[in-house]
PDB file of C-alpha atoms in Angstrom:
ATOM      1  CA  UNK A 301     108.823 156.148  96.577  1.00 60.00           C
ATOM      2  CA  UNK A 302     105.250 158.456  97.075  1.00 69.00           C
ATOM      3  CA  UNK A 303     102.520 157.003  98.755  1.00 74.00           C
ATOM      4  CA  UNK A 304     100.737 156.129  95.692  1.00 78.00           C
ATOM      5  CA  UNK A 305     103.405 154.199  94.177  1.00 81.00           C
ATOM      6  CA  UNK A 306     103.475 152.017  97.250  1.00 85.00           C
ATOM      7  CA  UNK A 307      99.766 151.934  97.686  1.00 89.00           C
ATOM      8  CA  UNK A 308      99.454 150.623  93.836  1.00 85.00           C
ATOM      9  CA  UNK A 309     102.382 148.205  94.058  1.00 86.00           C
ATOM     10  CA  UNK A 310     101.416 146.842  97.597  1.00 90.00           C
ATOM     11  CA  UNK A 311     100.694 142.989  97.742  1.00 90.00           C
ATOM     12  CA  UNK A 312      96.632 142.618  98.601  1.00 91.00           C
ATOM     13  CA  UNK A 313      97.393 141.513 102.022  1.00 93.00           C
ATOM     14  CA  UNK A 314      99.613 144.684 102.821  1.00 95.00           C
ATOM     15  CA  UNK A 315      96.386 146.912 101.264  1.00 94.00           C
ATOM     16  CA  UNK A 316      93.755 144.582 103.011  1.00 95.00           C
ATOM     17  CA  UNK A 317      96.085 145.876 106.670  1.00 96.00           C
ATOM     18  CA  UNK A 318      96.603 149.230 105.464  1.00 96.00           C
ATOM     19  CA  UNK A 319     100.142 149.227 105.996  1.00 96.00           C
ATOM     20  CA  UNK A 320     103.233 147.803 104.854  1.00 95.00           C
ATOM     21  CA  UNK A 321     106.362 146.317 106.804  1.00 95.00           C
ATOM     22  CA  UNK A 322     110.130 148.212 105.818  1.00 93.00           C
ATOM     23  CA  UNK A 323     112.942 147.883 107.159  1.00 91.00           C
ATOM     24  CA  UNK A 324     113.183 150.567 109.920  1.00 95.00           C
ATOM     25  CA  UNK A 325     109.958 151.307 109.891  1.00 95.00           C
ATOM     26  CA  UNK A 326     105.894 150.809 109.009  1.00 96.00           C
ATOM     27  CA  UNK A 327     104.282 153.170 106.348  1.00 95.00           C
ATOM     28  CA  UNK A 328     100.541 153.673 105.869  1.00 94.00           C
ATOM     29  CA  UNK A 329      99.751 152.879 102.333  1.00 94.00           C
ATOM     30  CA  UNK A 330      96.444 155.194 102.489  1.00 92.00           C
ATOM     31  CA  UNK A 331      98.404 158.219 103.791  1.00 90.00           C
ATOM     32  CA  UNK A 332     101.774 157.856 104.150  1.00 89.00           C
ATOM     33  CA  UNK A 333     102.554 158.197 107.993  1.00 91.00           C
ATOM     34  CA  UNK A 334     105.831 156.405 108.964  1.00 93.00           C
ATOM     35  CA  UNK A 335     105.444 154.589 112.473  1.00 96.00           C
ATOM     36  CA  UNK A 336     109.265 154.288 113.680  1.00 96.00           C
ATOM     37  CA  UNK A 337     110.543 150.510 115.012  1.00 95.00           C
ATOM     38  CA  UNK A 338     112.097 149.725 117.917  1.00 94.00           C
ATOM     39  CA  UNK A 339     109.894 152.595 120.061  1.00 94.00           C
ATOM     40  CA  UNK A 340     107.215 152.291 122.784  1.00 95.00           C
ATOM     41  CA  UNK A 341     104.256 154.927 121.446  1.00 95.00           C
ATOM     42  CA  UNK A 342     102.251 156.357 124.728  1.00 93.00           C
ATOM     43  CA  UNK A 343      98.775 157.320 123.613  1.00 87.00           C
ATOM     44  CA  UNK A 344      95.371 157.896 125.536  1.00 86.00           C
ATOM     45  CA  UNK A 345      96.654 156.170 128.719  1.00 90.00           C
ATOM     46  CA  UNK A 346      98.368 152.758 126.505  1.00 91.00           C
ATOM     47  CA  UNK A 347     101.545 151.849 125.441  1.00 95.00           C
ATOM     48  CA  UNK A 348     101.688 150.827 121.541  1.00 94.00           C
ATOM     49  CA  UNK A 349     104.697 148.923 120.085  1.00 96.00           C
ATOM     50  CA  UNK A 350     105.064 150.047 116.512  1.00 96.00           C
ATOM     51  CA  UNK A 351     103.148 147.585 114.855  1.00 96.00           C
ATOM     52  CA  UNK A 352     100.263 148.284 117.214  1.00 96.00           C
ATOM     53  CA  UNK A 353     100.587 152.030 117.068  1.00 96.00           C
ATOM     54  CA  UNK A 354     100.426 151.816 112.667  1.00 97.00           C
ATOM     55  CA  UNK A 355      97.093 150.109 113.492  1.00 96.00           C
ATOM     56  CA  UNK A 356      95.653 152.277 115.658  1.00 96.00           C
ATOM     57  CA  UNK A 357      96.751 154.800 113.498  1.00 95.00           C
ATOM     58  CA  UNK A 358      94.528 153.405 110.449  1.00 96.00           C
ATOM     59  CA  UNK A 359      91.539 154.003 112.922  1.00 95.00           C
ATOM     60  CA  UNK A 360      92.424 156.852 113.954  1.00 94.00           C
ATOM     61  CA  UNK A 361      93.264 158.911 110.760  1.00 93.00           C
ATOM     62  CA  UNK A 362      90.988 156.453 108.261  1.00 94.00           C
ATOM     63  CA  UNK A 363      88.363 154.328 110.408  1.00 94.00           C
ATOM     64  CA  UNK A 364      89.307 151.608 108.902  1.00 95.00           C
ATOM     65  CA  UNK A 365      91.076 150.662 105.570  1.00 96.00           C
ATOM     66  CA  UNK A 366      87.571 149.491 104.521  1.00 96.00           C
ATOM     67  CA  UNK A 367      85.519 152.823 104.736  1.00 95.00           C
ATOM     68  CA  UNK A 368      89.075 154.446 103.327  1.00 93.00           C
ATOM     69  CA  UNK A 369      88.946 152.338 100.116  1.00 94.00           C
ATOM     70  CA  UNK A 370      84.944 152.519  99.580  1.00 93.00           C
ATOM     71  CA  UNK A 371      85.440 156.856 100.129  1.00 90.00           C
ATOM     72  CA  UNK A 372      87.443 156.582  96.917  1.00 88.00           C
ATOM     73  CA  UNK A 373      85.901 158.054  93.568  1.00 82.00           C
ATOM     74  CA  UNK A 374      84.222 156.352  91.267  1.00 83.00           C
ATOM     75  CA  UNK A 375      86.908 155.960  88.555  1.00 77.00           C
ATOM     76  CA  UNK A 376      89.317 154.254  92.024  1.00 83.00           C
ATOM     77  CA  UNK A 377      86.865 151.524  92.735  1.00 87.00           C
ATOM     78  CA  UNK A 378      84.233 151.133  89.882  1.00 85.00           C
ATOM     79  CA  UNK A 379      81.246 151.449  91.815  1.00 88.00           C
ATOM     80  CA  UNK A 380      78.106 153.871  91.979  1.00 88.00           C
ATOM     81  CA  UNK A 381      77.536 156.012  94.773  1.00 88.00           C
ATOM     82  CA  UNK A 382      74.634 153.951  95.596  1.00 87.00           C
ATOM     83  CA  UNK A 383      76.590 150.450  95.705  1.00 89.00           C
ATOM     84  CA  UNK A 384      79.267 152.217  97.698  1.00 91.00           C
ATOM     85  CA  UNK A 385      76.226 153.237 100.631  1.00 90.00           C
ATOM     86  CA  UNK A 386      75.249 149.760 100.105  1.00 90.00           C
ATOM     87  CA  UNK A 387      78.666 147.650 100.287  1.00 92.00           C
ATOM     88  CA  UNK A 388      79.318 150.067 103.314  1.00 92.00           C
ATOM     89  CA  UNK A 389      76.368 148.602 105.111  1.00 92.00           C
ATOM     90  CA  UNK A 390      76.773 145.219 104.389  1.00 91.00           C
ATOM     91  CA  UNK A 391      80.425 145.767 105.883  1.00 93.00           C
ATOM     92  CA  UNK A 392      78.739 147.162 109.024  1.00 91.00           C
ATOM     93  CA  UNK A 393      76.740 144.347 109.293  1.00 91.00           C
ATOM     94  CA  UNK A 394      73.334 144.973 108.407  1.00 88.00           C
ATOM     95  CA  UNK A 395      70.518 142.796 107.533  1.00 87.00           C
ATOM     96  CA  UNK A 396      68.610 143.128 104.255  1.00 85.00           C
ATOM     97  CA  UNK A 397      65.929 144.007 105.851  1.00 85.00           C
ATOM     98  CA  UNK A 398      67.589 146.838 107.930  1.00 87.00           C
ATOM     99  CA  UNK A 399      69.125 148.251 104.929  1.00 88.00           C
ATOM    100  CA  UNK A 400      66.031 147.513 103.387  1.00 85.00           C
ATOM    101  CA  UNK A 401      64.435 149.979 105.858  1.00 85.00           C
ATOM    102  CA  UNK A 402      67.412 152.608 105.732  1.00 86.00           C
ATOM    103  CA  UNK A 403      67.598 152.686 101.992  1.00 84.00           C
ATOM    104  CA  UNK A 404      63.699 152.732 101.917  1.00 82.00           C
ATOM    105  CA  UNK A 405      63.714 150.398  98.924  1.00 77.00           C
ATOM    106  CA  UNK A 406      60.452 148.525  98.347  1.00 70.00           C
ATOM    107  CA  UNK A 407      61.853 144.938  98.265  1.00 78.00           C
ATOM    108  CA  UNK A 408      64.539 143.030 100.115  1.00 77.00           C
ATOM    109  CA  UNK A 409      64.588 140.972  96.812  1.00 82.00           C
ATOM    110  CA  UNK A 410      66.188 144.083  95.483  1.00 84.00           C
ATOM    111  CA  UNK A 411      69.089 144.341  98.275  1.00 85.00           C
ATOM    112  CA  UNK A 412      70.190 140.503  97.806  1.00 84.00           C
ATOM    113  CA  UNK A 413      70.436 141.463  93.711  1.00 85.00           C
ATOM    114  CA  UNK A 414      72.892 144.064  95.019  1.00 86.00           C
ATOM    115  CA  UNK A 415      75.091 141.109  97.066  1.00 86.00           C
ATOM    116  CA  UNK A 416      74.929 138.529  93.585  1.00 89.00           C
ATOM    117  CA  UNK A 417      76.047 142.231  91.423  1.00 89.00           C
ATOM    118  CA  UNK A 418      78.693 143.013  93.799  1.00 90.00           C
ATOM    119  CA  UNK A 419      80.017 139.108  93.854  1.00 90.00           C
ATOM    120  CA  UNK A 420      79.949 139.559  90.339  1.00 92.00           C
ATOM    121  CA  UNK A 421      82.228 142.474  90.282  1.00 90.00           C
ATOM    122  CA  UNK A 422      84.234 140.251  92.627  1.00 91.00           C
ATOM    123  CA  UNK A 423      84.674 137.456  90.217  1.00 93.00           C
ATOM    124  CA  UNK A 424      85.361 140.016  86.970  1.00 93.00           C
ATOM    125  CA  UNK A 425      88.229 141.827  89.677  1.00 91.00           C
ATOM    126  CA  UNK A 426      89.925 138.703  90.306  1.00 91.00           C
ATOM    127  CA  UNK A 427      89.952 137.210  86.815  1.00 94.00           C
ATOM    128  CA  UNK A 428      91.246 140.921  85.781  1.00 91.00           C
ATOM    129  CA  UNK A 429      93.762 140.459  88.228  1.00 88.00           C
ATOM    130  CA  UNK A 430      95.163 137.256  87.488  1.00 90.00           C
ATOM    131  CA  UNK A 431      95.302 137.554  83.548  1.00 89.00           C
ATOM    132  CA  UNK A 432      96.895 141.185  84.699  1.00 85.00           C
ATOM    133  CA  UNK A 433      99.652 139.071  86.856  1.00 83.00           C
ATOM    134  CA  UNK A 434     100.564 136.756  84.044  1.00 86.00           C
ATOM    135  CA  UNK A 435     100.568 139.571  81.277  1.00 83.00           C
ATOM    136  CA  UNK A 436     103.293 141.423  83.945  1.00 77.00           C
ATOM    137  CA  UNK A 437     105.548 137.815  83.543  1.00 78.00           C
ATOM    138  CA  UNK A 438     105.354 137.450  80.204  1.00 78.00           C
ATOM    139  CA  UNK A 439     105.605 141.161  78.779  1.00 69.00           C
ATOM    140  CA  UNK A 440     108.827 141.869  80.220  1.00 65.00           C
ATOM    141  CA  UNK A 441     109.153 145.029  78.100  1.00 66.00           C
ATOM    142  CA  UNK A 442     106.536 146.198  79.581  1.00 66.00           C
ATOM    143  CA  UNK A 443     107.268 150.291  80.684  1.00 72.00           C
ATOM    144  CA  UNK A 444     105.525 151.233  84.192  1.00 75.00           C
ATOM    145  CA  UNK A 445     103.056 154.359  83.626  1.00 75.00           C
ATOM    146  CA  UNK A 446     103.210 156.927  85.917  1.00 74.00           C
ATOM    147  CA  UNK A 447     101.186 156.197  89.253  1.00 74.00           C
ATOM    148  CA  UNK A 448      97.862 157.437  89.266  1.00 76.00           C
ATOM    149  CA  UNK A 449      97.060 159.675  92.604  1.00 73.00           C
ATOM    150  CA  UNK A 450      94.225 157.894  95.260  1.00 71.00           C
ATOM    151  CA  UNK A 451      92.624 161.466  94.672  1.00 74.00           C
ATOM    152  CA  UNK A 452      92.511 162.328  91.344  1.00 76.00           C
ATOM    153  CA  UNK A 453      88.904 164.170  90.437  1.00 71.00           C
ATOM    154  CA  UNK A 454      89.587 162.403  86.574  1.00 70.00           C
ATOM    155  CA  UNK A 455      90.809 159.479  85.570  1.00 70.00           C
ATOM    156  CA  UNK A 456      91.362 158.780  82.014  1.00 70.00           C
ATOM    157  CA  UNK A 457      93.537 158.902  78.999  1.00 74.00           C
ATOM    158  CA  UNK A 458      95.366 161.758  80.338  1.00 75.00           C
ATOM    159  CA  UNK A 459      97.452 159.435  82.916  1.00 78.00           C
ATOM    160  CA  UNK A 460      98.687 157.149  79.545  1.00 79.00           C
ATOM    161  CA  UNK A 461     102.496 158.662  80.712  1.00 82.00           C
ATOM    162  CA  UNK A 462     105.178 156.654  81.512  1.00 84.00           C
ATOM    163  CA  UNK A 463     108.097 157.454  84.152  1.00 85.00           C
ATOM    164  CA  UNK A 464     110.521 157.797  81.278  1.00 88.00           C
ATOM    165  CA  UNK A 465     108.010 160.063  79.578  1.00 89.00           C
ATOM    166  CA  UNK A 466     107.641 161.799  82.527  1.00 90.00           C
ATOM    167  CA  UNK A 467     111.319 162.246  83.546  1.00 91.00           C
ATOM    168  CA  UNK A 468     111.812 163.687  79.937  1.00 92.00           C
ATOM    169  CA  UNK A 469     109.365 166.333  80.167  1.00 93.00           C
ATOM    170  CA  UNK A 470     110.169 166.966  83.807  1.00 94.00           C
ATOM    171  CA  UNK A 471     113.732 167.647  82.431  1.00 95.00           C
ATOM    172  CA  UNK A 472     112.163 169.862  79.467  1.00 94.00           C
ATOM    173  CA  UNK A 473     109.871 172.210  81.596  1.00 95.00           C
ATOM    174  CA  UNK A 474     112.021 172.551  85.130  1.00 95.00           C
ATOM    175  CA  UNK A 475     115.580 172.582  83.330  1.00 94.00           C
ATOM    176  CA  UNK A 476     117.048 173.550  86.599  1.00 94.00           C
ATOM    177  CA  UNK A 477     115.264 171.276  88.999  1.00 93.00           C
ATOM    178  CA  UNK A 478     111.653 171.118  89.955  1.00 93.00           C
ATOM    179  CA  UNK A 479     111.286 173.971  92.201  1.00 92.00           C
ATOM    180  CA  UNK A 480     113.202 176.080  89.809  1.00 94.00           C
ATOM    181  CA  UNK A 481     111.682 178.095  86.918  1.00 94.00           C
ATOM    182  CA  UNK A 482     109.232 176.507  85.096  1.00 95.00           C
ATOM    183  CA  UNK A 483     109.795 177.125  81.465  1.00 93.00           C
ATOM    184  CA  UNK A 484     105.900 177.002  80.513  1.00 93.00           C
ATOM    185  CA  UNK A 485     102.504 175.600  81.896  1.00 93.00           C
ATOM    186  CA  UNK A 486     101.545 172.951  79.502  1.00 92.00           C
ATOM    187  CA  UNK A 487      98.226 173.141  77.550  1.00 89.00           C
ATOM    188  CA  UNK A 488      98.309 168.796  76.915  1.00 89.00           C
ATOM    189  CA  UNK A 489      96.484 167.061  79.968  1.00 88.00           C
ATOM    190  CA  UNK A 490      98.912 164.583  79.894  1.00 88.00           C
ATOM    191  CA  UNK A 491     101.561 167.115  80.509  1.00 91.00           C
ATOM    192  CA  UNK A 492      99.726 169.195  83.282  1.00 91.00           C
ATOM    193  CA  UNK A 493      99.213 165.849  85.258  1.00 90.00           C
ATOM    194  CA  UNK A 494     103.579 165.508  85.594  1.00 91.00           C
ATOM    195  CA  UNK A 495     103.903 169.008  86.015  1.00 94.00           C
ATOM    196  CA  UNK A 496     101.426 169.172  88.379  1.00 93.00           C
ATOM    197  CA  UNK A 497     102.795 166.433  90.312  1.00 91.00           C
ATOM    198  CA  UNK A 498     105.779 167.449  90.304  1.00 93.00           C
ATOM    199  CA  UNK A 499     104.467 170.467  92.241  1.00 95.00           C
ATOM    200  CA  UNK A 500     102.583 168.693  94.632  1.00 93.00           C
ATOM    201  CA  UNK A 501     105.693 166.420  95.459  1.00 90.00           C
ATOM    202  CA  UNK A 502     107.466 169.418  96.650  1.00 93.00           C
ATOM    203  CA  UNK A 503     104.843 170.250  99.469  1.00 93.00           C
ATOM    204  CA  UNK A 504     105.381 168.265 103.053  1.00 90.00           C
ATOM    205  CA  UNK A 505     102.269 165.698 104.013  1.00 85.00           C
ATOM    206  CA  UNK A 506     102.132 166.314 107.449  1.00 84.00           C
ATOM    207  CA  UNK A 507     102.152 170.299 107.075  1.00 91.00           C
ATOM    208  CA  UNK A 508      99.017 172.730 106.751  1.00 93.00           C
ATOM    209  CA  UNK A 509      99.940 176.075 104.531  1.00 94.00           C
ATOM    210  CA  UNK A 510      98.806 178.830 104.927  1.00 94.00           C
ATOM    211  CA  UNK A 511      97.497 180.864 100.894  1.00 94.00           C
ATOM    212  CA  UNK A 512     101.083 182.937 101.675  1.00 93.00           C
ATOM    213  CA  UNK A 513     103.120 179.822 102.070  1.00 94.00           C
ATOM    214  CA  UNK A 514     101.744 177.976  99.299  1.00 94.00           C
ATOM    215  CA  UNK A 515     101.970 180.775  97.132  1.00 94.00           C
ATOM    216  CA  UNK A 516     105.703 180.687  98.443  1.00 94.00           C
ATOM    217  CA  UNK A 517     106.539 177.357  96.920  1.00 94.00           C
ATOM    218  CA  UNK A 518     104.850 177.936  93.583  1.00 95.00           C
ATOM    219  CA  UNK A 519     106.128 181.810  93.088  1.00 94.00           C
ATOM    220  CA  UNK A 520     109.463 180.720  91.719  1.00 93.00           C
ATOM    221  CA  UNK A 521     108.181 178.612  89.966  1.00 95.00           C
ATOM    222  CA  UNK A 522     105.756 180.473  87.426  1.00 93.00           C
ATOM    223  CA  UNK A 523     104.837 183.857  87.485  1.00 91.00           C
ATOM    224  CA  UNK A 524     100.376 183.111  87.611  1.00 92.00           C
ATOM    225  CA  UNK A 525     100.795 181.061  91.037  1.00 91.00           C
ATOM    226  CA  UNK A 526      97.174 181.471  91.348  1.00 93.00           C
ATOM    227  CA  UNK A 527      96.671 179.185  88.154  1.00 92.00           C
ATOM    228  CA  UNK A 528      98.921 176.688  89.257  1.00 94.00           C
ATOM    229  CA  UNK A 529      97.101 177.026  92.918  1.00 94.00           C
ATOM    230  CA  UNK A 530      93.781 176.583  91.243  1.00 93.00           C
ATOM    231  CA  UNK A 531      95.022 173.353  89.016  1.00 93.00           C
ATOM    232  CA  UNK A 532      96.630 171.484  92.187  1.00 94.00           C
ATOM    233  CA  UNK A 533      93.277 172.112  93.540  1.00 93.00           C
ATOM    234  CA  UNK A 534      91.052 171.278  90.520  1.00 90.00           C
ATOM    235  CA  UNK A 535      93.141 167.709  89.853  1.00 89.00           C
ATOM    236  CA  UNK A 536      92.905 166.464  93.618  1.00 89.00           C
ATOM    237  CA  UNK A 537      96.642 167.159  94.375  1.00 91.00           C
ATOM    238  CA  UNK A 538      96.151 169.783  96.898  1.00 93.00           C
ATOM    239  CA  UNK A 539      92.735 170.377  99.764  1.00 92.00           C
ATOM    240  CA  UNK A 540      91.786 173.372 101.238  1.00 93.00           C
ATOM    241  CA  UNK A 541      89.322 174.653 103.895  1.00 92.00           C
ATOM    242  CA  UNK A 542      86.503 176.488 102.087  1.00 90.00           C
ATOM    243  CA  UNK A 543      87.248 179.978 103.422  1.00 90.00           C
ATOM    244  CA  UNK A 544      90.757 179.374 102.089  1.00 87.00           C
ATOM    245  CA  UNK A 545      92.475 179.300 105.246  1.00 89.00           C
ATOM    246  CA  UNK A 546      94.353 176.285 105.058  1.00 93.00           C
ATOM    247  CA  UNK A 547      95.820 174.207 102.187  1.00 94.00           C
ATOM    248  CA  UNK A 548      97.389 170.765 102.451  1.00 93.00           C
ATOM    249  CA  UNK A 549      98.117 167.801 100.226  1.00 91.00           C
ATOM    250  CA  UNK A 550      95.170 165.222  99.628  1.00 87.00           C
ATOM    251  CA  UNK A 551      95.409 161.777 100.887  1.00 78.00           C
TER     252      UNK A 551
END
């Protein structure tokens, strides 16, 4: 299972750490890193058991899960840039009339309108949730979608595709195997999004590429790698320095 299948099926607590418990090991629900049981981790001077080390991973690599979670796009958390600044400073602490000050907004009436808005949002979230959790136990036949990527630059009709749907077109377009010939790029959004995917599944998370190397893994695939390079890049599968340096897959 990808990272964003486990982020998107983890329990709230498991998101609210970061991380989730398995059986050999911890895995990072915001990126994926797999912290090993059973090891002493040395690192700047201190000895981490594995829990410890998945932790001090999360501030490491993410600052906290907090600031990872509130970096998300718009169409992840449902918030405007400016109530993303905003719940970021309340989670650092700050007075309303500090952010008041930082902000430069007239009125510290205005910030506590923010707090009652975002407990609002709160309130809507968890009754979402819970009618969501009781629609999951009744509709039984209910078909999982395809998981939606932490960094996709859209989010919209185009990810209406469930894992059987997917798995049939997969089948279609690769008939061979993903990493094999693909038989055509698809025009549908829907379709580009599993195809895509697909593609992005087949590059390692822990490894920077090189333009040459990436172009390696999509070559056999489809004759206009550029395209698919481009696409990967364009959908928020794939990063890459600005001068094109260095590629890698988004967390």
């Amino acid at each position: 299972m990808d990272v964003n299948e486990l982020f998107w099926q983890a329990p709230i607590d498991d998101l609210k750490k970061g991380y989730i418990d398995q059986s050999t090991h911890f895995t990072c629900l915001l990126c994926g890193e797999k912290v090993e049981k059973g090891i002493i981790y040395p690192q700047e001077g201190l000895l981490y058991e594995a829990e410890k080390m998945m932790q001090h991973h999360i501030i490491l690599s993410h600052q906290s899960v907090f600031h990872y979670l509130n970096g998300l796009n718009k169409k992840m958390t449902g918030l405007t840039e400016h109530q993303s600044h905003i719940l970021r400073l309340f989670y650092e602490g700050k007075s309303d009339q500090e952010i008041k000050e930082e902000l430069e907004i007239g009125s510290a009436t205005t910030i506590r309108h923010h707090r009652f808005a975002l407990k609002e949002k709160e309130r809507q979230a968890k009754t979402l949730m819970v009618m969501m959790e009781l629609l999951k136990e009744q509709d039984q036949k209910e078909e999982p979608f395809v998981p939606i990527h932490k960094t996709a630059t859209m989010v919209d009709d185009r990810y209406n595709v469930t894992l059987t749907e997917e798995q049939q077109l997969l089948a279609k377009l690769f008939p061979n195997g993903v990493g094999k010939e693909l038989v055509r790029f698809p025009k549908r959004e829907k379709q580009k999004i599993v195809v895509l995917r697909a593609i992005a599944n087949l590059f390692d998370k822990e490894k920077h590429y090189t333009e040459k190397e990436l172009n390696e893994v999509i070559k056999p695939m489809y004759e206009d790698y550029v395209h698919i390079r481009r696409y990967l890049i364009e959908y928020g599968f794939l990063d890459r320095k600005a001068d094109g340096s260095a590629y890698w897959v988004k967390n």
